[in-house]
């Protein structure tokens, strides 16, 4: 007789009826043509019934200790519950109890990746939005760098953040650490690049300009018509290697100066549509927890993911700028959703 995984509802009903009639488990197994062990297991489980969960008493924490925990949680955002309690010299508290206590005064949150905006930042963002409100954004080349690592994007840090408190800003090193640094641009419905920064090269003003010369200018910009170059506006953020006097003067010698070089407000990654492109690429290369064993393999994944981004997706991103500017003005310079 074949052994099946689970008893059906009708089989269970028959077993109960046969038991009431005084049949043995062996006879029931023969009547139902099921394995004897399956029938016995069902009968034993039915007789035992469902065990009730016993709530263990929570270790009592004094009011003084609670105040110490609250102060420690405020001083140590993103710390684990164990680290918080150990800093207060409170021992012998199980993890479930620590988390239950912390839930009454805090909640687990991720670190904020966007820098906080002060009054000056907000005013400059509003001024920028007003300046470019009538710009034809189909002529703007939006550029940026992205670093990809072997084991997935950073930014998963979580910790106990007190109620009413802001999550701390997670500081990220743009130039250091492992991984591959990638530069790209988008304009209208076209993707420029991506181009890989040579491993081990730190982008200062000189190396940044040399990189643009070897990739962007030689491989893309020089192939464009004179009318295209005349109307194109080059956008880059305020990274030190971008905004230095050296880089600005170098771009000016290339004809990218004054109105052809877009001014950029501080702390404004939410206004750059290429940030959304990076999100699309990262979601693709790291989907299902994908990890990589070499820098070349992760770079190949970036190139493949970029090729899968079609012109309509890019056009949607670049075409969102009018709405972003209006949102900045509506929020008085505050962050907008991306």
Short mmCIF file of C-alpha atoms in Angstrom, two decimals:
data_model
loop_
_atom_site.label_atom_id
_atom_site.label_comp_id
_atom_site.label_asym_id
_atom_site.label_seq_id
_atom_site.Cartn_x
_atom_site.Cartn_y
_atom_site.Cartn_z
CA UNK A 1 0.00 0.00 0.00
CA UNK A 2 1.26 3.43 -0.84
CA UNK A 3 2.18 5.88 1.87
CA UNK A 4 0.68 9.34 1.55
CA UNK A 5 1.85 12.51 3.20
CA UNK A 6 -1.32 13.81 4.81
CA UNK A 7 -4.72 12.45 5.72
CA UNK A 8 -7.65 14.08 4.03
CA UNK A 9 -10.55 15.53 5.97
CA UNK A 10 -12.85 12.67 5.01
CA UNK A 11 -10.23 10.10 6.08
CA UNK A 12 -9.91 11.77 9.46
CA UNK A 13 -13.69 11.66 9.90
CA UNK A 14 -13.73 7.95 9.03
CA UNK A 15 -10.96 7.23 11.54
CA UNK A 16 -12.96 8.88 14.30
CA UNK A 17 -16.06 6.91 13.32
CA UNK A 18 -14.16 3.59 13.17
CA UNK A 19 -12.62 4.26 16.57
CA UNK A 20 -16.08 4.87 17.99
CA UNK A 21 -17.14 1.51 16.57
CA UNK A 22 -14.26 -0.18 18.40
CA UNK A 23 -11.94 -0.82 15.45
CA UNK A 24 -8.20 -1.09 16.09
CA UNK A 25 -5.70 1.19 14.40
CA UNK A 26 -4.42 -1.72 12.31
CA UNK A 27 -7.91 -2.54 11.05
CA UNK A 28 -8.56 1.13 10.24
CA UNK A 29 -5.32 1.24 8.25
CA UNK A 30 -6.45 -1.73 6.19
CA UNK A 31 -9.92 -0.26 5.63
CA UNK A 32 -8.51 3.06 4.45
CA UNK A 33 -5.55 1.47 2.64
CA UNK A 34 -3.18 3.77 4.48
CA UNK A 35 0.08 3.10 6.30
CA UNK A 36 -0.46 1.90 9.87
CA UNK A 37 2.05 4.43 11.23
CA UNK A 38 0.11 7.32 9.69
CA UNK A 39 -3.09 6.18 11.42
CA UNK A 40 -1.35 5.69 14.77
CA UNK A 41 0.29 9.11 14.55
CA UNK A 42 -3.05 10.80 13.91
CA UNK A 43 -4.69 8.98 16.84
CA UNK A 44 -1.83 9.85 19.21
CA UNK A 45 -1.86 13.51 18.21
CA UNK A 46 -5.61 13.67 18.63
CA UNK A 47 -5.41 12.18 22.12
CA UNK A 48 -2.62 14.50 23.22
CA UNK A 49 -4.44 17.61 22.04
CA UNK A 50 -2.85 20.98 21.45
CA UNK A 51 -0.42 22.11 24.09
CA UNK A 52 -1.16 25.47 25.55
CA UNK A 53 1.61 28.03 25.39
CA UNK A 54 2.96 28.82 28.82
CA UNK A 55 3.79 32.47 29.24
CA UNK A 56 7.06 32.78 31.12
CA UNK A 57 7.14 35.59 33.63
CA UNK A 58 9.14 38.58 32.43
CA UNK A 59 12.13 39.56 34.55
CA UNK A 60 11.17 42.58 36.59
CA UNK A 61 13.03 45.76 35.73
CA UNK A 62 13.03 48.58 38.24
CA UNK A 63 11.97 52.10 37.34
CA UNK A 64 15.57 53.25 37.83
CA UNK A 65 16.83 50.60 35.40
CA UNK A 66 14.16 51.61 32.86
CA UNK A 67 15.39 55.18 32.95
CA UNK A 68 18.96 53.98 32.41
CA UNK A 69 17.85 51.88 29.43
CA UNK A 70 15.99 54.81 27.90
CA UNK A 71 19.03 57.08 28.22
CA UNK A 72 21.31 54.41 26.78
CA UNK A 73 18.99 53.83 23.80
CA UNK A 74 19.05 57.56 23.07
CA UNK A 75 22.85 57.69 23.24
CA UNK A 76 23.40 54.48 21.26
CA UNK A 77 21.06 54.54 18.26
CA UNK A 78 21.40 51.50 16.01
CA UNK A 79 22.85 49.45 18.91
CA UNK A 80 21.44 46.00 19.65
CA UNK A 81 19.22 45.37 22.66
CA UNK A 82 22.04 43.37 24.26
CA UNK A 83 24.53 46.23 23.87
CA UNK A 84 22.02 48.70 25.35
CA UNK A 85 21.37 46.57 28.42
CA UNK A 86 25.03 45.73 28.93
CA UNK A 87 25.92 49.43 28.90
CA UNK A 88 23.48 49.80 31.82
CA UNK A 89 25.04 46.84 33.68
CA UNK A 90 21.72 44.98 33.51
CA UNK A 91 22.40 41.29 33.01
CA UNK A 92 20.36 38.11 32.98
CA UNK A 93 17.59 39.55 30.80
CA UNK A 94 16.58 37.31 27.87
CA UNK A 95 16.34 38.79 24.37
CA UNK A 96 12.54 38.56 24.25
CA UNK A 97 12.27 40.56 27.47
CA UNK A 98 14.81 43.15 26.31
CA UNK A 99 12.94 43.67 23.05
CA UNK A 100 9.57 43.85 24.81
CA UNK A 101 10.91 46.54 27.15
CA UNK A 102 12.47 48.52 24.30
CA UNK A 103 9.27 48.33 22.25
CA UNK A 104 7.55 50.37 24.96
CA UNK A 105 9.98 53.25 24.47
CA UNK A 106 11.43 52.86 20.96
CA UNK A 107 11.05 51.07 17.66
CA UNK A 108 13.44 49.48 15.20
CA UNK A 109 14.26 51.78 12.31
CA UNK A 110 16.84 51.95 9.57
CA UNK A 111 19.38 54.72 9.49
CA UNK A 112 18.42 57.63 7.27
CA UNK A 113 20.56 57.75 4.14
CA UNK A 114 19.66 61.33 3.22
CA UNK A 115 21.49 64.14 5.00
CA UNK A 116 19.31 66.48 7.05
CA UNK A 117 18.34 69.75 5.38
CA UNK A 118 18.90 73.03 7.19
CA UNK A 119 17.29 76.36 6.36
CA UNK A 120 20.05 77.35 3.92
CA UNK A 121 19.77 74.05 2.05
CA UNK A 122 16.01 74.46 1.64
CA UNK A 123 16.36 78.02 0.37
CA UNK A 124 18.97 76.97 -2.20
CA UNK A 125 16.77 74.10 -3.36
CA UNK A 126 13.88 76.50 -3.87
CA UNK A 127 16.07 78.97 -5.74
CA UNK A 128 17.31 76.14 -7.97
CA UNK A 129 13.76 75.01 -8.72
CA UNK A 130 12.70 78.55 -9.64
CA UNK A 131 15.77 79.04 -11.86
CA UNK A 132 15.18 75.89 -13.93
CA UNK A 133 11.39 75.80 -13.87
CA UNK A 134 11.14 76.66 -17.58
CA UNK A 135 14.08 74.50 -18.69
CA UNK A 136 13.70 71.92 -21.44
CA UNK A 137 14.92 68.92 -19.42
CA UNK A 138 15.14 66.72 -22.51
CA UNK A 139 18.40 68.56 -23.22
CA UNK A 140 19.90 67.95 -19.75
CA UNK A 141 22.46 65.19 -19.26
CA UNK A 142 22.04 63.87 -15.70
CA UNK A 143 25.22 62.20 -14.39
CA UNK A 144 26.38 60.50 -11.23
CA UNK A 145 28.57 57.73 -9.84
CA UNK A 146 27.45 54.55 -8.09
CA UNK A 147 29.48 52.03 -6.12
CA UNK A 148 28.45 48.39 -6.26
CA UNK A 149 29.83 45.78 -3.86
CA UNK A 150 30.10 42.03 -4.08
CA UNK A 151 27.54 41.25 -1.38
CA UNK A 152 24.80 43.78 -2.00
CA UNK A 153 24.00 47.40 -1.19
CA UNK A 154 24.81 48.93 2.17
CA UNK A 155 22.21 50.65 4.29
CA UNK A 156 20.62 47.71 6.11
CA UNK A 157 21.67 48.97 9.54
CA UNK A 158 18.76 48.93 11.97
CA UNK A 159 18.52 49.73 15.65
CA UNK A 160 16.29 50.87 18.49
CA UNK A 161 15.29 54.49 17.90
CA UNK A 162 13.38 56.22 20.67
CA UNK A 163 9.84 57.34 19.95
CA UNK A 164 9.84 60.90 18.72
CA UNK A 165 13.54 60.76 17.82
CA UNK A 166 15.00 60.87 14.32
CA UNK A 167 17.08 58.00 13.02
CA UNK A 168 20.76 59.00 12.75
CA UNK A 169 22.24 59.70 9.36
CA UNK A 170 24.30 56.85 7.98
CA UNK A 171 27.54 58.27 6.66
CA UNK A 172 28.73 56.54 3.48
CA UNK A 173 32.22 56.61 2.01
CA UNK A 174 31.80 57.30 -1.68
CA UNK A 175 35.37 56.64 -2.68
CA UNK A 176 36.77 54.09 -0.25
CA UNK A 177 36.16 50.42 0.36
CA UNK A 178 35.75 47.50 -1.99
CA UNK A 179 33.52 47.27 -5.00
CA UNK A 180 33.29 48.82 -8.43
CA UNK A 181 32.72 52.53 -9.02
CA UNK A 182 30.44 53.17 -11.99
CA UNK A 183 29.70 56.43 -13.82
CA UNK A 184 26.77 56.96 -16.17
CA UNK A 185 24.45 59.61 -17.53
CA UNK A 186 20.93 59.81 -18.91
CA UNK A 187 19.48 62.33 -21.34
CA UNK A 188 15.97 62.24 -22.76
CA UNK A 189 15.58 58.50 -23.56
CA UNK A 190 19.27 57.63 -23.89
CA UNK A 191 21.69 55.99 -21.47
CA UNK A 192 25.30 57.19 -21.59
CA UNK A 193 27.59 54.44 -20.37
CA UNK A 194 27.88 52.90 -17.91
CA UNK A 195 31.63 53.41 -17.61
CA UNK A 196 33.82 51.73 -15.02
CA UNK A 197 36.32 53.67 -12.96
CA UNK A 198 39.63 51.84 -12.86
CA UNK A 199 40.03 49.77 -9.69
CA UNK A 200 42.05 51.49 -7.00
CA UNK A 201 41.64 54.98 -8.50
CA UNK A 202 40.38 57.61 -6.09
CA UNK A 203 38.43 60.28 -7.91
CA UNK A 204 40.02 63.61 -7.19
CA UNK A 205 39.73 66.57 -9.54
CA UNK A 206 42.50 65.43 -11.87
CA UNK A 207 41.50 61.77 -12.08
CA UNK A 208 37.82 62.72 -12.51
CA UNK A 209 38.58 64.95 -15.48
CA UNK A 210 40.87 62.35 -17.02
CA UNK A 211 38.15 59.75 -16.57
CA UNK A 212 35.61 61.98 -18.38
CA UNK A 213 38.10 62.55 -21.18
CA UNK A 214 38.74 58.82 -21.70
CA UNK A 215 35.11 57.74 -21.49
CA UNK A 216 32.38 60.34 -21.81
CA UNK A 217 34.09 62.73 -24.24
CA UNK A 218 35.95 60.23 -26.44
CA UNK A 219 33.29 57.52 -26.56
CA UNK A 220 30.06 59.52 -26.62
CA UNK A 221 30.21 63.33 -26.69
CA UNK A 222 32.49 63.69 -29.72
CA UNK A 223 30.08 61.67 -31.85
CA UNK A 224 27.27 64.16 -31.31
CA UNK A 225 26.38 66.95 -33.73
CA UNK A 226 27.34 70.57 -33.19
CA UNK A 227 23.71 71.58 -32.60
CA UNK A 228 23.35 68.89 -29.92
CA UNK A 229 26.50 70.08 -28.14
CA UNK A 230 25.32 73.67 -28.32
CA UNK A 231 22.03 72.90 -26.55
CA UNK A 232 23.12 70.19 -24.10
CA UNK A 233 23.25 71.08 -20.39
CA UNK A 234 25.66 69.05 -18.25
CA UNK A 235 24.54 68.18 -14.73
CA UNK A 236 26.78 66.87 -11.95
CA UNK A 237 26.41 67.02 -8.18
CA UNK A 238 28.61 68.91 -5.71
CA UNK A 239 31.10 66.17 -4.93
CA UNK A 240 34.55 67.73 -4.29
CA UNK A 241 36.01 66.24 -7.47
CA UNK A 242 33.10 67.69 -9.50
CA UNK A 243 32.77 71.17 -8.03
CA UNK A 244 36.47 72.04 -7.64
CA UNK A 245 37.99 74.99 -9.48
CA UNK A 246 40.19 72.60 -11.43
CA UNK A 247 37.24 70.54 -12.73
CA UNK A 248 35.14 73.62 -13.47
CA UNK A 249 37.97 75.21 -15.48
CA UNK A 250 38.64 71.94 -17.31
CA UNK A 251 34.98 71.56 -18.31
CA UNK A 252 34.95 75.19 -19.44
CA UNK A 253 37.81 74.45 -21.84
CA UNK A 254 35.63 71.65 -23.22
CA UNK A 255 32.84 74.15 -23.88
CA UNK A 256 30.74 73.17 -20.86
CA UNK A 257 30.44 76.40 -18.91
CA UNK A 258 28.02 79.07 -17.71
CA UNK A 259 24.47 78.04 -18.64
CA UNK A 260 25.68 74.78 -20.17
CA UNK A 261 26.84 73.62 -16.71
CA UNK A 262 23.88 73.25 -14.38
CA UNK A 263 24.27 74.61 -10.87
CA UNK A 264 23.25 72.06 -8.27
CA UNK A 265 21.73 72.63 -4.82
CA UNK A 266 23.34 70.97 -1.79
CA UNK A 267 22.05 67.68 -0.34
CA UNK A 268 19.76 66.96 -3.28
CA UNK A 269 20.07 63.35 -4.47
CA UNK A 270 16.26 63.21 -4.62
CA UNK A 271 16.29 65.71 -7.48
CA UNK A 272 18.62 63.71 -9.73
CA UNK A 273 16.65 61.19 -11.83
CA UNK A 274 19.71 59.01 -12.38
CA UNK A 275 19.44 57.98 -8.72
CA UNK A 276 16.29 56.09 -9.76
CA UNK A 277 18.29 54.39 -12.51
CA UNK A 278 20.79 53.20 -9.90
CA UNK A 279 17.91 51.75 -7.89
CA UNK A 280 16.63 49.87 -10.94
CA UNK A 281 20.08 48.44 -11.66
CA UNK A 282 20.77 47.46 -8.04
CA UNK A 283 17.40 45.74 -7.71
CA UNK A 284 18.25 43.72 -10.79
CA UNK A 285 21.81 42.71 -9.92
CA UNK A 286 21.02 41.86 -6.29
CA UNK A 287 17.62 40.23 -6.78
CA UNK A 288 16.96 37.07 -4.76
CA UNK A 289 19.98 37.82 -2.58
CA UNK A 290 22.46 37.48 -5.43
CA UNK A 291 26.13 37.90 -4.44
CA UNK A 292 29.33 37.97 -6.47
CA UNK A 293 32.80 36.51 -6.11
CA UNK A 294 34.81 39.00 -8.17
CA UNK A 295 34.74 42.65 -9.20
CA UNK A 296 34.59 41.65 -12.87
CA UNK A 297 31.47 39.55 -12.30
CA UNK A 298 29.59 42.34 -10.54
CA UNK A 299 30.66 44.78 -13.28
CA UNK A 300 29.33 42.41 -15.95
CA UNK A 301 26.05 42.23 -14.04
CA UNK A 302 25.83 46.04 -14.00
CA UNK A 303 26.40 46.22 -17.76
CA UNK A 304 23.77 43.53 -18.41
CA UNK A 305 21.23 45.24 -16.14
CA UNK A 306 21.87 48.61 -17.80
CA UNK A 307 21.25 47.11 -21.24
CA UNK A 308 17.87 45.87 -20.04
CA UNK A 309 16.75 49.40 -19.17
CA UNK A 310 14.84 50.55 -22.23
CA UNK A 311 14.41 54.05 -23.59
CA UNK A 312 10.87 54.41 -22.26
CA UNK A 313 12.05 53.84 -18.68
CA UNK A 314 14.77 56.45 -19.08
CA UNK A 315 12.32 58.89 -20.67
CA UNK A 316 9.99 58.42 -17.71
CA UNK A 317 12.82 59.35 -15.34
CA UNK A 318 14.03 62.40 -17.25
CA UNK A 319 10.43 63.45 -17.90
CA UNK A 320 9.71 63.56 -14.16
CA UNK A 321 11.75 66.71 -13.58
CA UNK A 322 8.93 69.22 -13.98
CA UNK A 323 7.01 67.41 -11.25
CA UNK A 324 10.07 67.27 -8.99
CA UNK A 325 10.62 71.00 -9.24
CA UNK A 326 6.99 71.73 -8.41
CA UNK A 327 7.20 69.34 -5.45
CA UNK A 328 10.29 71.12 -4.11
CA UNK A 329 8.49 74.45 -4.26
CA UNK A 330 5.35 72.99 -2.70
CA UNK A 331 7.42 71.54 0.17
CA UNK A 332 9.36 74.78 0.58
CA UNK A 333 12.66 73.14 -0.24
CA UNK A 334 12.06 69.93 1.68
CA UNK A 335 12.81 66.44 0.43
CA UNK A 336 10.48 64.95 -2.16
CA UNK A 337 9.60 61.32 -2.74
CA UNK A 338 11.61 59.58 -5.48
#
